[in-house]
Amino acid sequence: MSRLPSRFWSCPVLLGMTWIVLLQPCHATAPVTNSAAFLDQTESLRTKDHPRFVQMLEQIHREAPPLTMSEQWHLRYLDAWETMFEGDYAKSEVQLHDVIDHSGDTALSTKASALLLTNLAANRRYEEAFTLANRLTIELPQIKDPLARYLLLMNLSQMLDLAGQIDLAIKYARMMESAIPPGESLCLPRSLEVAALYDGKRLASSSPELRRAIDTCVAAHQPVAANSMRFIQGSLYLDEDQPDKAMTLLDQIGPSLRINHYYPHMLSAEVERAQAYAKLGDDDGARKAALNTVAMSHPGDISEWLRSAYEVLYQVEKRQGHSAAALSYYEHYVTQDRGYLNDISARTLAYDETQQHTLVQKLETEGLSRQNSILRLQQALATKAAESSRLYIALLLVVLASIVFWLFRLSRALLRFKELSHLDGLTGIFNHQHFMTEADRALRLLEKKPGGGCLVFIDLDHFKQINDTYGHPMGDAVLRHTVAICRRQLRPTDLFGRLGGEEFGILLHECTRDQGMAIADRIRIAVETSPIEVDGSVASLSASIGLASTDIYGYELQRLCREADAALYRAKRSGRNRVVTNTESDNPAEA
């Protein structure tokens, strides 16, 4: 429960790092006499003194001095930057494409392309963003302008972190550190490296990289970036069961948060405070901070801030015995959790698909090159003597055979890529997105037959305690062990997927409610009677199971998921290690 939104560091905070606005007073500016120098000075202030940047941008538009074509494009780029800062992503995208396609300035086009990456990621257009990132990565060695190269490396690091490619994200952050342009500091590259290490779960509250990043950003007078790093430190304190340190840190940075009033930081402060209060046993404080987070969010938001806030509210109400309120908050938590997992799946799938498209394009290019070689060989054959014709024909056949073999391997590779995109990397069963897609399709077929079915949700009891006691390798082994147990109880026609964390889903085909309960209970007993041993450590397991059947709730997947979730919650609430269907009483007996 203590972990703050991991992708918060990869998207909202990193977007914040893209801007890093320091609230400073406006200054009077002299008339524009040298337009090129004035534009360069304006650009240098965009992340250091944003109010003055806006003032100078308005001044050059107001005075309208004669500008060269290069200066006009420079001004259009700065206008696009400010439009995006103000949150008008659609308008800024049009402006950026105009600069990229028509300016003719390589450095300016690169800076606009780097900014466009942030624009696309903020709008969750991940496939377009990763496609652009792949193209810019190829062009990176040709970028000579120091600032353009620096900004491109920054955005590439953010995008790779967003895709879960931690090592590559760290690599680009360190490349930034070795290529600092004049006027920039080490704050941003070191912050990006820490963000990637945090998302990769390679960071502790005492890590020297974290301390170095905080000190660097403080020395560079960039409080937004410094506070981003302090939020990471606070989240790590919570992970390490040091809520008192997290609370002290929040109190220390409170004045800075109120001065900068950066929206993502205000949300993070309330979430961390709610989690710290919960760990300290202060339910009233935890509830108040969590409700503040909900109140600050926008209607319809799906975010890890809300996910964490609703989790705290659910735990608080559950501890105090408020079953109705706990169930309501749990349903909100499940909605946020699924939205978050779907967003992760979308980012991962988009990254995999763009990598696959890049591979296909490369292979197609190689294929065209080989076809051109064949044409040249055919032309050469016409000029050769008759005695050597058989040798060239044999060579042609070998080349054709290699192309056929290459096409065969390409088709197999594409099929393999498609299969891997549907599976959970740890357990080998369907991932969340593919399970939901296949379950919806199967339910529609069952409805047409008609035939019965049961949706089963399984959650391992006390899984966090296993991780805390034996470590994450034991936790991963438990998940694989549980999957193996369940598979032995299922039929070939049943669907089986991992919904996230320690939660699994099963769709039983051609199955009545009573048959489904019997199968679910066999799974529960098998899990309970099959402890696992890893490196001399033995862990006992149990599972809580919720079931919803089509003969009661119909064939609509969303309704079945909601009822199975509610049944699972009741199984947890009534003592765990049991099977519950949502038609039973509030105190179901152990199955």
Coordinates of C-alpha atoms in Angstrom, one line a residue, residues 184-489:
E184 CA 21.9 23.8 -18.2
S185 CA 22.7 22.0 -14.9
L186 CA 23.1 18.3 -13.9
C187 CA 19.7 18.4 -12.1
L188 CA 17.6 17.1 -14.9
P189 CA 19.7 14.1 -16.0
R190 CA 20.3 13.0 -12.5
S191 CA 16.6 13.3 -11.7
L192 CA 15.7 11.2 -14.8
E193 CA 18.2 8.5 -13.7
V194 CA 16.7 8.4 -10.2
A195 CA 13.2 8.2 -11.7
A196 CA 14.2 5.2 -13.8
L197 CA 16.0 3.5 -10.9
Y198 CA 12.8 3.9 -8.8
D199 CA 10.5 2.5 -11.5
G200 CA 12.9 -0.4 -11.8
K201 CA 12.7 -1.0 -8.1
R202 CA 16.5 -0.5 -7.8
L203 CA 16.4 2.3 -5.3
A204 CA 16.5 2.6 -1.5
S205 CA 15.9 5.7 0.7
S206 CA 19.6 5.7 1.5
S207 CA 20.8 5.3 -2.1
P208 CA 23.6 7.8 -3.0
E209 CA 22.0 8.5 -6.4
L210 CA 18.9 9.9 -4.7
R211 CA 20.9 12.1 -2.3
R212 CA 23.0 13.4 -5.1
A213 CA 20.0 14.2 -7.3
I214 CA 18.3 16.2 -4.5
D215 CA 21.5 18.1 -3.6
T216 CA 22.1 18.9 -7.3
C217 CA 18.6 20.2 -7.9
V218 CA 18.7 22.3 -4.7
A219 CA 22.0 23.8 -5.7
A220 CA 20.6 24.6 -9.2
H221 CA 17.6 26.4 -7.7
Q222 CA 15.1 24.0 -9.3
P223 CA 12.7 23.3 -6.4
V224 CA 10.1 21.4 -8.5
A225 CA 12.7 18.8 -9.6
A226 CA 14.1 18.7 -6.0
N227 CA 10.7 18.0 -4.6
S228 CA 10.0 15.3 -7.2
M229 CA 13.1 13.5 -5.8
R230 CA 12.0 14.0 -2.2
F231 CA 8.6 12.4 -3.0
I232 CA 10.5 9.4 -4.3
Q233 CA 12.5 9.4 -1.0
G234 CA 9.2 9.6 1.0
S235 CA 7.7 6.7 -1.0
L236 CA 10.8 4.7 -0.2
Y237 CA 10.5 5.5 3.5
L238 CA 6.9 4.1 3.4
D239 CA 8.1 1.0 1.5
E240 CA 10.7 0.5 4.3
D241 CA 8.1 0.9 7.1
Q242 CA 9.5 4.3 8.2
P243 CA 6.3 6.4 8.1
D244 CA 7.6 8.8 10.7
K245 CA 10.5 9.8 8.4
A246 CA 8.0 10.2 5.5
M247 CA 5.8 12.5 7.6
T248 CA 8.8 14.6 8.7
L249 CA 9.9 15.0 5.0
L250 CA 6.4 16.1 4.0
D251 CA 6.4 18.7 6.7
Q252 CA 9.8 20.0 5.6
I253 CA 8.8 20.5 1.9
G254 CA 5.3 21.8 2.7
P255 CA 6.2 25.5 2.3
S256 CA 7.9 24.9 -1.0
L257 CA 4.9 23.0 -2.3
R258 CA 2.6 25.8 -1.4
I259 CA 4.8 28.4 -3.1
N260 CA 5.1 26.4 -6.4
H261 CA 1.6 24.9 -6.2
Y262 CA 2.5 22.2 -8.8
Y263 CA -0.6 20.1 -9.1
P264 CA 1.0 16.6 -9.3
H265 CA 3.0 17.4 -6.2
M266 CA 0.0 18.6 -4.3
L267 CA -1.7 15.2 -5.0
S268 CA 1.4 13.3 -4.2
A269 CA 1.7 15.1 -0.8
E270 CA -1.8 14.1 0.2
V271 CA -1.4 10.5 -0.9
E272 CA 1.9 10.0 0.9
R273 CA 0.4 11.7 4.0
A274 CA -2.6 9.3 3.9
Q275 CA -0.3 6.3 3.6
A276 CA 2.0 7.5 6.4
Y277 CA -1.0 8.1 8.7
A278 CA -2.3 4.7 7.9
K279 CA 1.0 3.0 8.8
L280 CA 1.1 5.1 12.0
G281 CA -2.4 3.9 13.0
D282 CA -4.0 7.3 12.7
D283 CA -7.2 6.3 10.8
D284 CA -8.7 9.8 11.0
G285 CA -5.7 11.5 9.5
A286 CA -5.4 8.8 6.8
R287 CA -9.1 9.2 5.9
K288 CA -8.8 13.0 5.7
A289 CA -5.7 13.0 3.5
A290 CA -7.1 10.4 1.2
L291 CA -10.4 12.2 0.8
N292 CA -8.4 15.4 0.0
T293 CA -6.8 13.5 -2.8
V294 CA -10.2 12.4 -4.2
A295 CA -11.5 16.0 -3.9
M296 CA -8.5 17.5 -5.7
S297 CA -8.8 15.0 -8.7
H298 CA -10.9 15.7 -11.7
P299 CA -14.1 13.8 -12.5
G300 CA -13.5 10.7 -14.5
D301 CA -9.7 10.6 -13.7
I302 CA -7.9 7.3 -13.8
S303 CA -4.6 7.7 -11.9
E304 CA -2.4 6.0 -9.3
W305 CA -3.0 8.9 -7.0
L306 CA -6.7 7.9 -6.8
R307 CA -5.8 4.2 -6.8
S308 CA -3.6 4.7 -3.7
A309 CA -6.2 7.0 -2.0
Y310 CA -9.1 4.5 -2.4
E311 CA -6.8 1.7 -1.2
V312 CA -6.2 3.7 2.0
L313 CA -9.9 4.5 2.4
Y314 CA -10.8 0.8 1.9
Q315 CA -8.3 -0.3 4.6
V316 CA -9.4 2.3 7.1
E317 CA -13.1 1.5 6.8
K318 CA -12.4 -2.2 6.8
R319 CA -10.4 -1.8 10.1
Q320 CA -13.2 0.1 11.7
G321 CA -15.8 -2.4 10.7
H322 CA -17.7 -0.2 8.2
S323 CA -18.5 -2.9 5.7
A324 CA -20.7 -0.9 3.3
A325 CA -18.2 2.0 3.1
A326 CA -15.3 -0.4 2.7
L327 CA -17.0 -2.2 -0.1
S328 CA -17.8 1.1 -1.9
Y329 CA -14.2 2.2 -1.6
Y330 CA -12.9 -1.2 -2.7
E331 CA -15.0 -1.0 -5.9
H332 CA -13.5 2.4 -6.6
Y333 CA -10.0 1.0 -6.0
V334 CA -10.6 -1.9 -8.4
T335 CA -11.8 0.6 -11.1
Q336 CA -8.6 2.6 -10.6
D337 CA -6.4 -0.5 -10.4
R338 CA -7.7 -1.8 -13.7
G339 CA -7.4 1.5 -15.4
Y340 CA -3.8 1.7 -14.3
L341 CA -3.0 -1.9 -15.4
N342 CA -4.7 -1.2 -18.8
D343 CA -2.6 1.9 -19.3
I344 CA 0.6 -0.1 -18.5
S345 CA -0.5 -2.8 -20.9
A346 CA -1.2 -0.2 -23.6
R347 CA 2.3 1.4 -23.1
T348 CA 4.0 -2.0 -23.2
L349 CA 2.0 -3.3 -26.2
A350 CA 2.6 0.0 -28.1
Y351 CA 6.3 -0.3 -27.4
D352 CA 6.4 -4.0 -28.5
E353 CA 4.4 -3.2 -31.7
T354 CA 6.6 -0.3 -32.7
Q355 CA 9.7 -2.5 -32.1
Q356 CA 8.1 -5.2 -34.2
H357 CA 7.2 -2.7 -37.0
T358 CA 10.8 -1.5 -37.0
L359 CA 12.1 -5.0 -37.4
V360 CA 9.7 -5.7 -40.2
Q361 CA 10.7 -2.5 -42.0
K362 CA 14.4 -3.5 -41.6
L363 CA 13.7 -7.0 -43.0
E364 CA 11.7 -5.5 -45.9
T365 CA 14.5 -3.2 -46.7
E366 CA 17.0 -6.1 -46.7
G367 CA 14.5 -8.0 -49.0
L368 CA 14.4 -5.2 -51.5
S369 CA 18.2 -5.0 -51.5
R370 CA 18.4 -8.7 -52.2
Q371 CA 15.8 -8.4 -55.0
N372 CA 17.9 -5.7 -56.6
S373 CA 20.9 -8.0 -56.4
I374 CA 18.9 -10.6 -58.3
L375 CA 18.0 -8.2 -61.0
R376 CA 21.7 -7.2 -61.4
L377 CA 22.6 -10.9 -61.6
Q378 CA 20.0 -11.4 -64.3
Q379 CA 21.4 -8.6 -66.4
A380 CA 24.9 -10.0 -66.0
L381 CA 23.7 -13.4 -67.2
A382 CA 22.7 -11.9 -70.5
T383 CA 26.3 -10.8 -71.2
K384 CA 28.1 -13.9 -70.1
A385 CA 29.2 -16.8 -72.3
A386 CA 27.0 -19.8 -72.7
E387 CA 29.5 -22.1 -70.9
S388 CA 29.1 -20.1 -67.6
S389 CA 25.2 -19.8 -67.7
R390 CA 24.6 -22.9 -65.6
L391 CA 26.8 -21.6 -62.8
Y392 CA 24.9 -18.3 -62.7
I393 CA 21.5 -20.0 -62.8
A394 CA 22.6 -22.2 -59.8
L395 CA 23.6 -19.1 -57.9
L396 CA 20.3 -17.5 -58.7
L397 CA 18.5 -20.5 -57.3
V398 CA 20.5 -20.3 -54.1
V399 CA 19.6 -16.7 -53.7
L400 CA 15.9 -17.4 -54.3
A401 CA 16.0 -20.3 -51.8
S402 CA 17.6 -17.9 -49.2
I403 CA 14.8 -15.4 -49.8
V404 CA 12.1 -18.1 -49.4
F405 CA 13.8 -19.2 -46.2
W406 CA 14.0 -15.6 -44.9
L407 CA 10.3 -15.1 -45.6
F408 CA 9.5 -18.3 -43.7
R409 CA 11.5 -17.2 -40.7
L410 CA 9.9 -13.7 -40.8
S411 CA 6.4 -15.2 -40.7
R412 CA 7.4 -17.4 -37.8
A413 CA 8.9 -14.4 -35.9
L414 CA 5.8 -12.4 -36.5
L415 CA 3.6 -15.2 -35.1
R416 CA 5.9 -15.5 -32.1
F417 CA 5.7 -11.7 -31.4
K418 CA 1.9 -11.8 -31.5
E419 CA 1.8 -14.8 -29.1
L420 CA 4.2 -13.1 -26.6
S421 CA 2.1 -9.9 -26.6
H422 CA -0.8 -11.9 -25.2
L423 CA 1.0 -13.6 -22.3
D424 CA 2.0 -12.6 -18.8
G425 CA 5.8 -12.6 -18.7
L426 CA 6.2 -14.2 -15.3
T427 CA 3.6 -17.0 -15.3
G428 CA 3.1 -17.7 -19.0
I429 CA -0.8 -17.5 -18.9
F430 CA -2.9 -14.8 -20.5
N431 CA -2.2 -11.2 -19.4
H432 CA -4.9 -8.9 -18.1
Q433 CA -5.9 -7.3 -21.4
H434 CA -5.9 -10.5 -23.5
F435 CA -7.9 -12.4 -20.8
M436 CA -10.6 -9.8 -20.8
T437 CA -10.8 -9.7 -24.6
E438 CA -11.0 -13.5 -24.8
A439 CA -13.5 -13.8 -21.9
D440 CA -15.8 -11.2 -23.6
R441 CA -15.7 -13.1 -26.9
A442 CA -16.3 -16.5 -25.2
L443 CA -19.3 -15.1 -23.2
R444 CA -20.9 -13.9 -26.4
L445 CA -20.5 -17.3 -28.0
L446 CA -22.0 -19.0 -24.9
E447 CA -25.0 -16.7 -25.0
K448 CA -25.7 -17.7 -28.6
K449 CA -25.6 -21.5 -27.9
P450 CA -27.0 -20.9 -25.2
G451 CA -24.6 -22.3 -22.6
G452 CA -23.6 -21.6 -19.1
G453 CA -20.4 -20.3 -17.7
C454 CA -18.7 -19.1 -14.5
L455 CA -16.3 -16.2 -13.9
V456 CA -13.9 -17.0 -11.0
F457 CA -11.5 -14.4 -9.4
I458 CA -8.7 -15.8 -7.2
D459 CA -6.6 -13.8 -4.8
L460 CA -3.7 -15.3 -2.8
D461 CA -4.0 -14.6 1.0
H462 CA -1.3 -12.6 2.8
F463 CA 0.9 -12.5 -0.4
K464 CA 2.6 -9.2 0.7
Q465 CA 3.6 -11.0 3.9
I466 CA 5.3 -13.7 1.9
N467 CA 7.2 -11.1 -0.1
D468 CA 8.2 -9.2 3.0
T469 CA 9.3 -12.4 4.9
Y470 CA 11.0 -14.4 2.1
G471 CA 11.7 -11.8 -0.6
H472 CA 10.4 -11.2 -4.1
P473 CA 12.1 -14.4 -5.6
M474 CA 9.9 -16.5 -3.3
G475 CA 6.9 -14.3 -4.3
D476 CA 7.5 -15.0 -8.0
A477 CA 7.9 -18.7 -7.3
V478 CA 4.6 -18.7 -5.4
L479 CA 2.8 -17.1 -8.4
R480 CA 4.2 -19.7 -10.8
H481 CA 3.4 -22.5 -8.3
T482 CA -0.2 -21.3 -8.0
V483 CA -0.6 -21.2 -11.8
A484 CA 0.7 -24.8 -12.1
I485 CA -1.8 -25.9 -9.4
C486 CA -4.8 -24.2 -11.1
R487 CA -3.9 -25.6 -14.5
R488 CA -4.2 -29.1 -13.2
Q489 CA -7.8 -28.4 -12.1

